[in-house]
Coordinates of C-alpha atoms in Angstrom, one line a residue:
Chain A
M22 CA 132.8 84.8 -9.3
Y23 CA 136.4 85.0 -8.3
A24 CA 136.1 87.8 -5.8
Q25 CA 133.8 87.0 -2.8
M26 CA 132.7 89.3 0.0
V27 CA 135.0 92.2 -0.8
K28 CA 134.9 94.8 2.0
T29 CA 134.6 98.5 1.2
D30 CA 135.3 100.2 4.6
A31 CA 131.9 102.0 4.2
A32 CA 129.5 102.1 7.1
R33 CA 126.8 103.1 4.7
V34 CA 126.4 104.6 1.2
R35 CA 126.5 108.4 1.4
S36 CA 124.4 110.6 -0.8
L37 CA 125.9 113.2 -3.1
E38 CA 124.8 116.1 -0.8
E39 CA 126.8 114.6 2.1
M40 CA 130.0 114.4 0.1
E41 CA 133.0 116.7 0.0
P42 CA 133.3 118.5 -3.3
H43 CA 136.1 116.3 -4.6
E44 CA 134.2 113.1 -3.8
R45 CA 131.0 114.5 -5.2
A46 CA 132.7 115.3 -8.5
F47 CA 134.2 111.8 -8.5
Q48 CA 130.8 110.2 -7.9
E49 CA 129.2 112.3 -10.6
R50 CA 131.7 111.1 -13.1
I51 CA 131.0 107.5 -12.1
D52 CA 127.2 108.1 -12.4
A53 CA 127.8 109.6 -15.8
G54 CA 129.5 106.4 -16.9
Q55 CA 133.0 107.8 -17.1
K56 CA 136.0 105.6 -16.5
I57 CA 138.4 106.4 -13.7
E58 CA 142.1 106.1 -14.7
P59 CA 145.3 105.6 -12.6
K60 CA 146.7 108.7 -10.9
E61 CA 143.3 110.5 -11.0
W62 CA 141.9 111.5 -7.7
M63 CA 139.8 108.8 -6.1
P64 CA 138.4 108.3 -2.6
E65 CA 140.7 106.1 -0.5
G66 CA 137.9 103.6 0.1
Y67 CA 137.4 103.2 -3.7
R68 CA 141.2 102.6 -4.1
K69 CA 141.4 100.1 -1.2
T70 CA 138.2 98.2 -2.3
L71 CA 139.6 97.9 -5.8
V72 CA 143.0 96.6 -4.6
R73 CA 141.2 94.0 -2.5
Q74 CA 138.9 92.9 -5.3
I75 CA 141.4 92.9 -8.1
S76 CA 144.1 91.2 -6.1
Q77 CA 141.7 88.6 -4.9
H78 CA 140.6 88.1 -8.4
A79 CA 144.3 87.8 -9.6
H80 CA 145.1 85.3 -6.8
S81 CA 142.2 83.2 -7.8
E82 CA 143.4 83.0 -11.4
I83 CA 146.9 81.9 -10.1
V84 CA 145.7 79.5 -7.5
G85 CA 143.1 78.2 -9.9
Q86 CA 146.0 76.7 -12.0
L87 CA 146.7 74.2 -9.3
P88 CA 143.6 71.9 -9.3
E89 CA 143.8 71.7 -13.1
G90 CA 147.6 71.4 -13.2
N91 CA 147.0 68.2 -11.2
W92 CA 145.7 66.5 -14.4
I93 CA 148.1 67.8 -17.1
T94 CA 150.3 64.7 -16.9
R95 CA 147.3 62.4 -16.8
A96 CA 145.1 63.9 -19.5
P97 CA 143.5 61.0 -21.5
T98 CA 144.9 62.1 -25.0
L99 CA 147.7 64.3 -26.3
E100 CA 145.1 66.7 -27.7
R101 CA 143.3 67.0 -24.3
K102 CA 146.7 67.5 -22.7
A103 CA 147.6 70.3 -25.1
I104 CA 144.2 72.0 -24.6
L105 CA 144.5 71.8 -20.8
L106 CA 148.0 73.2 -21.0
A107 CA 146.8 76.1 -23.0
K108 CA 143.9 76.7 -20.6
V109 CA 146.2 76.7 -17.6
Q110 CA 148.6 79.0 -19.3
D111 CA 145.6 81.4 -20.0
E112 CA 144.9 81.4 -16.2
A113 CA 148.4 82.5 -15.6
G114 CA 148.0 85.2 -18.2
H115 CA 144.7 86.3 -16.6
G116 CA 146.4 86.5 -13.2
L117 CA 149.1 88.7 -14.8
Y118 CA 146.7 91.1 -16.5
L119 CA 144.9 91.5 -13.1
Y120 CA 148.1 92.0 -11.0
C121 CA 149.1 94.8 -13.4
A122 CA 145.7 96.4 -13.1
A123 CA 146.0 96.3 -9.3
E124 CA 149.5 97.7 -9.4
T125 CA 148.2 100.9 -11.1
L126 CA 146.6 101.6 -7.7
G127 CA 149.9 101.8 -5.8
I128 CA 150.4 98.3 -4.5
S129 CA 153.4 96.3 -5.6
R130 CA 153.4 92.8 -7.0
D131 CA 155.5 91.5 -4.2
Q132 CA 153.2 93.1 -1.6
M133 CA 150.3 91.2 -3.2
Y134 CA 152.2 87.9 -3.2
E135 CA 153.1 88.5 0.4
Q136 CA 149.4 89.1 1.3
L137 CA 148.4 85.9 -0.5
H138 CA 151.2 83.8 1.2
S139 CA 150.4 85.2 4.7
G140 CA 146.7 84.5 4.3
K141 CA 145.8 88.2 4.5
A142 CA 144.4 88.2 1.0
K143 CA 141.8 85.6 -0.1
Y144 CA 141.2 83.8 -3.3
S145 CA 138.0 82.1 -4.5
S146 CA 136.6 79.3 -2.3
I147 CA 136.2 77.1 -5.3
F148 CA 139.9 76.3 -5.7
N149 CA 140.0 74.6 -2.3
Y150 CA 138.3 71.5 -3.6
P151 CA 140.2 68.5 -5.0
T152 CA 140.2 67.3 -8.6
L153 CA 139.7 63.6 -8.1
T154 CA 139.0 62.4 -11.7
W155 CA 139.4 63.5 -15.3
A156 CA 135.7 64.4 -15.3
D157 CA 136.5 67.1 -12.6
I158 CA 138.5 68.9 -15.3
G159 CA 135.5 69.0 -17.6
A160 CA 133.3 70.0 -14.7
I161 CA 135.6 72.9 -13.8
G162 CA 135.6 74.3 -17.3
W163 CA 131.8 73.9 -17.6
L164 CA 130.7 75.1 -14.2
V165 CA 133.5 77.0 -12.6
D166 CA 134.5 79.0 -15.7
G167 CA 130.8 79.3 -16.5
A168 CA 130.2 80.9 -13.2
A169 CA 133.3 83.1 -13.6
I170 CA 132.0 84.3 -17.0
M171 CA 128.7 85.2 -15.5
N172 CA 130.5 87.6 -13.1
Q173 CA 133.2 88.8 -15.4
V174 CA 131.1 89.9 -18.3
P175 CA 129.5 92.8 -16.4
L176 CA 132.9 93.6 -14.9
Q177 CA 134.0 94.8 -18.4
R178 CA 131.8 97.8 -17.6
C179 CA 133.5 98.4 -14.2
S180 CA 134.3 102.1 -13.5
Y181 CA 138.0 101.6 -13.1
G182 CA 139.6 101.6 -16.6
P183 CA 142.5 99.2 -16.1
Y184 CA 140.3 96.6 -14.4
A185 CA 137.6 96.9 -17.1
R186 CA 140.2 96.6 -19.9
A187 CA 141.8 93.5 -18.2
M188 CA 138.3 92.0 -18.1
V189 CA 137.7 92.5 -21.8
R190 CA 140.8 90.5 -22.6
I191 CA 139.9 87.8 -20.0
C192 CA 136.3 87.5 -21.3
K193 CA 137.5 86.9 -24.8
E194 CA 139.6 84.0 -23.7
E195 CA 137.2 82.6 -21.1
S196 CA 134.7 81.2 -23.5
F197 CA 137.3 78.7 -24.8
H198 CA 137.7 77.5 -21.2
Q199 CA 134.0 76.8 -20.7
R200 CA 133.6 75.1 -24.1
Q201 CA 136.6 72.8 -23.8
G202 CA 135.2 71.6 -20.4
Y203 CA 131.8 71.0 -21.8
D204 CA 133.3 69.3 -24.8
A205 CA 135.3 66.9 -22.6
L206 CA 132.1 66.0 -20.7
M207 CA 130.1 65.5 -23.9
R208 CA 132.6 62.9 -25.0
M209 CA 132.6 61.2 -21.6
V210 CA 128.8 60.9 -21.3
K211 CA 128.8 59.1 -24.7
G212 CA 131.4 56.6 -23.4
T213 CA 131.0 53.6 -21.0
P214 CA 128.4 53.6 -18.1
A215 CA 131.4 54.0 -15.8
Q216 CA 132.6 57.1 -17.6
K217 CA 129.1 58.6 -17.5
A218 CA 128.9 57.8 -13.8
M219 CA 132.2 59.6 -13.4
V220 CA 130.7 62.8 -14.9
Q221 CA 127.6 62.6 -12.7
D222 CA 129.9 62.2 -9.7
A223 CA 131.9 65.3 -10.7
L224 CA 128.7 67.3 -11.1
N225 CA 127.5 66.1 -7.7
R226 CA 130.7 67.4 -6.1
W227 CA 131.1 70.6 -8.0
W228 CA 127.5 71.9 -8.2
W229 CA 127.2 73.4 -4.7
P230 CA 130.7 74.8 -4.5
S231 CA 130.0 76.4 -7.9
L232 CA 126.8 78.1 -6.6
M233 CA 128.9 79.3 -3.6
M234 CA 131.2 81.1 -5.9
F235 CA 128.7 83.9 -6.2
G236 CA 128.9 84.5 -2.4
P237 CA 126.1 84.6 0.1
S238 CA 123.0 86.7 -0.5
D239 CA 124.2 90.3 -0.4
D240 CA 120.9 92.2 -0.7
A241 CA 121.4 93.7 2.7
S242 CA 125.1 94.2 2.5
V243 CA 126.5 97.7 2.8
H244 CA 129.7 96.6 1.1
S245 CA 127.8 95.5 -2.0
A246 CA 125.7 98.6 -2.0
Q247 CA 128.9 100.8 -1.9
S248 CA 130.6 98.7 -4.6
M249 CA 127.5 99.1 -6.8
A250 CA 127.4 102.9 -6.2
W251 CA 131.1 102.9 -7.3
K252 CA 130.2 100.6 -10.3
I253 CA 132.8 98.1 -9.2
K254 CA 130.0 95.6 -8.9
Q255 CA 127.1 95.6 -11.2
N256 CA 124.7 92.8 -10.1
S257 CA 123.8 91.3 -6.8
N258 CA 125.1 87.8 -5.9
D259 CA 121.6 86.3 -6.0
E260 CA 120.9 87.8 -9.4
L261 CA 124.0 86.2 -10.9
R262 CA 123.4 82.9 -9.2
Q263 CA 119.9 82.7 -10.6
K264 CA 121.2 83.5 -14.0
F265 CA 123.9 80.8 -13.7
V266 CA 121.3 78.1 -12.6
D267 CA 118.9 79.0 -15.4
Q268 CA 121.7 78.8 -18.0
T269 CA 123.2 75.5 -16.6
V270 CA 120.1 73.4 -16.1
P271 CA 119.4 72.8 -19.8
Q272 CA 123.2 72.1 -20.4
A273 CA 123.1 69.4 -17.7
K274 CA 119.9 68.0 -19.3
Y275 CA 121.7 67.8 -22.7
L276 CA 124.4 65.7 -21.0
G277 CA 121.8 63.5 -19.5
L278 CA 122.9 64.4 -16.0
T279 CA 120.9 65.1 -12.8
I280 CA 121.6 68.2 -10.8
P281 CA 122.0 67.2 -7.2
D282 CA 119.3 69.5 -5.8
P283 CA 115.9 68.0 -4.9
D284 CA 114.4 71.5 -4.6
L285 CA 115.3 72.4 -8.2
K286 CA 112.3 73.1 -10.4
W287 CA 111.1 75.5 -13.0
N288 CA 109.0 78.4 -11.7
E289 CA 106.7 79.5 -14.5
E290 CA 105.7 82.7 -12.6
K291 CA 109.2 84.1 -12.2
G292 CA 110.4 82.7 -15.4
G293 CA 113.4 81.0 -13.7
H294 CA 114.3 78.0 -11.6
D295 CA 113.7 77.6 -7.9
F296 CA 116.6 75.9 -6.2
G297 CA 117.9 74.9 -2.8
E298 CA 120.2 76.9 -0.5
P299 CA 123.9 76.1 -0.6
D300 CA 125.5 75.0 2.7
W301 CA 126.8 78.4 3.8
E302 CA 128.4 77.0 6.9
E303 CA 130.7 75.0 4.5
F304 CA 131.3 78.1 2.5
F305 CA 132.4 80.2 5.5
N306 CA 134.6 77.3 6.7
V307 CA 136.4 77.1 3.3
I308 CA 136.8 80.9 3.3
A309 CA 138.2 80.8 6.8
G310 CA 140.9 78.4 5.5
N311 CA 139.5 75.0 6.5
G312 CA 138.4 73.6 3.1
P313 CA 139.7 70.3 1.9
C314 CA 142.7 71.8 0.0
N315 CA 143.4 75.2 1.5
A316 CA 146.6 74.2 3.2
E317 CA 147.8 72.3 0.1
R318 CA 147.1 75.2 -2.3
L319 CA 148.8 77.8 -0.2
D320 CA 151.8 75.6 0.4
A321 CA 152.2 75.0 -3.3
R322 CA 152.2 78.8 -4.0
K323 CA 154.7 79.5 -1.2
K324 CA 156.9 76.7 -2.4
A325 CA 156.8 77.9 -6.0
W326 CA 157.7 81.4 -4.7
S327 CA 160.6 80.3 -2.6
D328 CA 161.9 77.7 -5.0
G329 CA 161.9 80.4 -7.7
A330 CA 163.9 82.9 -5.7
W331 CA 167.3 81.8 -7.1
F332 CA 166.0 82.1 -10.6
R333 CA 164.5 85.6 -10.2
D334 CA 167.7 86.7 -8.5
G335 CA 169.9 85.1 -11.2
L336 CA 168.0 86.9 -14.0
T337 CA 168.3 90.2 -12.1
A338 CA 172.1 89.6 -11.7
H339 CA 172.4 88.8 -15.4
A340 CA 170.5 92.0 -16.4
E341 CA 172.7 94.1 -14.1
K342 CA 175.9 92.5 -15.5
V343 CA 174.8 93.1 -19.1
A344 CA 173.8 96.7 -18.3
D345 CA 177.2 97.4 -16.6
R346 CA 179.1 95.9 -19.5
R347 CA 177.2 98.0 -21.9
A348 CA 177.9 101.1 -19.9
A349 CA 181.6 100.2 -19.7
A350 CA 181.8 99.6 -23.4
K351 CA 180.2 103.0 -24.1
I352 CA 182.7 104.8 -21.9
A353 CA 185.6 102.9 -23.6
A354 CA 184.3 104.0 -27.0
E355 CA 184.1 107.7 -26.1
Chain B
M22 CA 168.7 90.0 -2.4
S23 CA 165.2 89.5 -3.9
S24 CA 164.4 92.9 -5.5
E25 CA 161.3 93.2 -7.6
W26 CA 161.9 93.2 -11.4
P27 CA 161.1 96.5 -13.0
L28 CA 157.7 97.1 -14.7
W29 CA 157.5 97.4 -18.5
E30 CA 154.7 98.8 -20.6
V31 CA 153.9 96.7 -23.6
F32 CA 152.8 97.9 -27.0
I33 CA 151.7 95.6 -29.8
R34 CA 151.2 96.1 -33.5
G35 CA 148.1 94.0 -34.2
Q36 CA 148.5 93.9 -38.0
H37 CA 150.8 95.3 -40.6
G38 CA 149.8 98.9 -41.3
L39 CA 148.4 99.6 -37.8
N40 CA 150.0 101.6 -35.0
H41 CA 151.5 99.9 -32.0
R42 CA 148.9 100.1 -29.2
H43 CA 149.4 99.9 -25.5
V44 CA 148.0 96.6 -24.2
G45 CA 149.2 96.4 -20.6
S46 CA 152.3 95.9 -18.6
L47 CA 154.5 93.2 -17.0
H48 CA 157.6 92.6 -14.9
A49 CA 160.8 91.4 -16.4
P50 CA 164.5 91.7 -15.4
D51 CA 165.6 93.2 -18.8
A52 CA 164.2 94.3 -22.2
E53 CA 164.9 91.0 -23.8
M54 CA 163.0 89.0 -21.2
A55 CA 160.2 91.7 -21.3
I56 CA 159.7 90.9 -25.0
N57 CA 159.7 87.2 -24.3
N58 CA 157.2 87.6 -21.5
A59 CA 155.1 90.0 -23.5
R60 CA 154.8 87.4 -26.3
D61 CA 153.5 84.8 -23.8
V62 CA 151.2 87.1 -21.9
Y63 CA 149.8 89.3 -24.6
T64 CA 150.0 87.4 -27.9
R65 CA 148.9 83.8 -27.2
R66 CA 146.3 84.1 -30.0
N67 CA 148.2 85.8 -32.8
E68 CA 147.3 89.2 -31.6
G69 CA 150.5 90.8 -32.9
V70 CA 153.2 91.1 -35.5
S71 CA 155.5 93.3 -33.5
I72 CA 156.1 94.2 -29.8
W73 CA 157.6 97.3 -28.2
V74 CA 158.5 97.4 -24.5
V75 CA 159.6 100.4 -22.5
K76 CA 160.3 100.7 -18.8
S77 CA 157.3 102.3 -17.1
A78 CA 159.6 104.5 -15.1
E79 CA 160.9 106.1 -18.3
I80 CA 157.5 107.2 -19.4
T81 CA 156.6 110.9 -18.8
A82 CA 152.9 111.4 -18.5
S83 CA 150.7 114.5 -18.4
A84 CA 149.1 115.1 -15.1
P85 CA 145.3 114.3 -15.0
S86 CA 144.8 117.4 -12.8
E87 CA 146.2 119.7 -15.5
K88 CA 143.9 118.4 -18.2
G89 CA 142.2 121.7 -18.4
P90 CA 145.1 124.1 -19.1
L91 CA 146.8 121.5 -21.3
F92 CA 143.9 120.9 -23.7
D93 CA 141.7 124.0 -23.4
P94 CA 143.7 126.0 -26.0
S95 CA 142.5 123.9 -28.8
N96 CA 138.9 124.0 -27.7
S97 CA 138.3 127.5 -29.1
K98 CA 139.8 126.7 -32.5
V99 CA 136.8 125.2 -34.2
Y100 CA 137.9 126.4 -37.6
R101 CA 140.4 123.5 -37.5
H102 CA 137.6 121.2 -38.4
P103 CA 136.5 121.1 -42.0
T104 CA 132.8 121.2 -41.0
F105 CA 133.4 124.8 -39.9
F106 CA 133.2 125.9 -43.5
D107 CA 130.0 125.8 -45.4
I108 CA 130.6 124.9 -49.0
P109 CA 127.5 125.2 -51.3
D110 CA 126.1 122.0 -52.7
E111 CA 126.7 123.0 -56.3
V112 CA 130.4 123.1 -55.8
G113 CA 130.3 119.3 -55.4
H114 CA 132.3 117.1 -53.2
M115 CA 135.2 118.8 -51.4

């Protein structure tokens, strides 16, 4: 999940009878499964929540390039390097689809960048962990993209048209990300004992942060309830986390790895796994900006933005010059 | 000076013989760069054989709030649909 703990400004979810006519008509359209499109009337809370969620999602895609970019020059083979490059390029594309979707809600691209750089907007906690070995790149594809898919598939049915459509494109591409990661790990676990140990170490470090991606239990959260009423969110955090664990356990088994959770065991009665509680104190710490790589990630984004200023300005100047010349030539021809 | 690049709407023809379809938007300083960026953002997996870009500011759109008056007039003209006319079976396919 790339959007965590998105606020809605709601104190509680209101019933249809309590709503003003405009809002009631809006809620009835959502209840009927209709998509809301840009420029249509929407409650301010709906608009703001979407801006928060979509921009947080977009920032996550963009910042998410950094931990993987760390290994592009050190990929073990030319083929793995080309695959990783393509994956990181996809992440940039996903960020762009999402920024565009957010822009239809009346916020500009520069405003969103500014919110990221100032720390006002968040991105997923997962990208504040370091990528120490090549196995981490495989683990990110397998676990982090796997967790993202779990969240993004239902988002294709989100009530806001541009977000839902961006999600359809993203989901089509995301499966490649997960499979390439798992494929890299399959190769490594068949290698030397040291290589297999490297994969186990990566799983040990990425398992809990991956479970944290879904956010803390939100069964009692008014924000989650409101987001669900608006069909911006379709499943609870715990539901998705359970699904992720159940899907991932056999995949780890196939690789011959041990999931670092002593409480993990199959529960026949519920037809799913029981598992331990992530360290939520660590999660809140990372969200608050104190994770292992928060400062490094944000500095890298700010540096890219300021280092690119001359280039953006140069292209704008060139475009203006060409437009002026064209206009002058047209006048001369008349 | 840092001013934001204008927004462009991107239309892609997926295959020969199909219409260009709106796929999304992007920022670019001019039309040429918009085409280049559209190729990288929207056709990384052979999704297109042709790209159109147009500045978003130059698109005129109907207002969602006027949906009623704009589209109602055609609602009452059911005879525009071929199924309005009952043709006996013995006439054969028509």
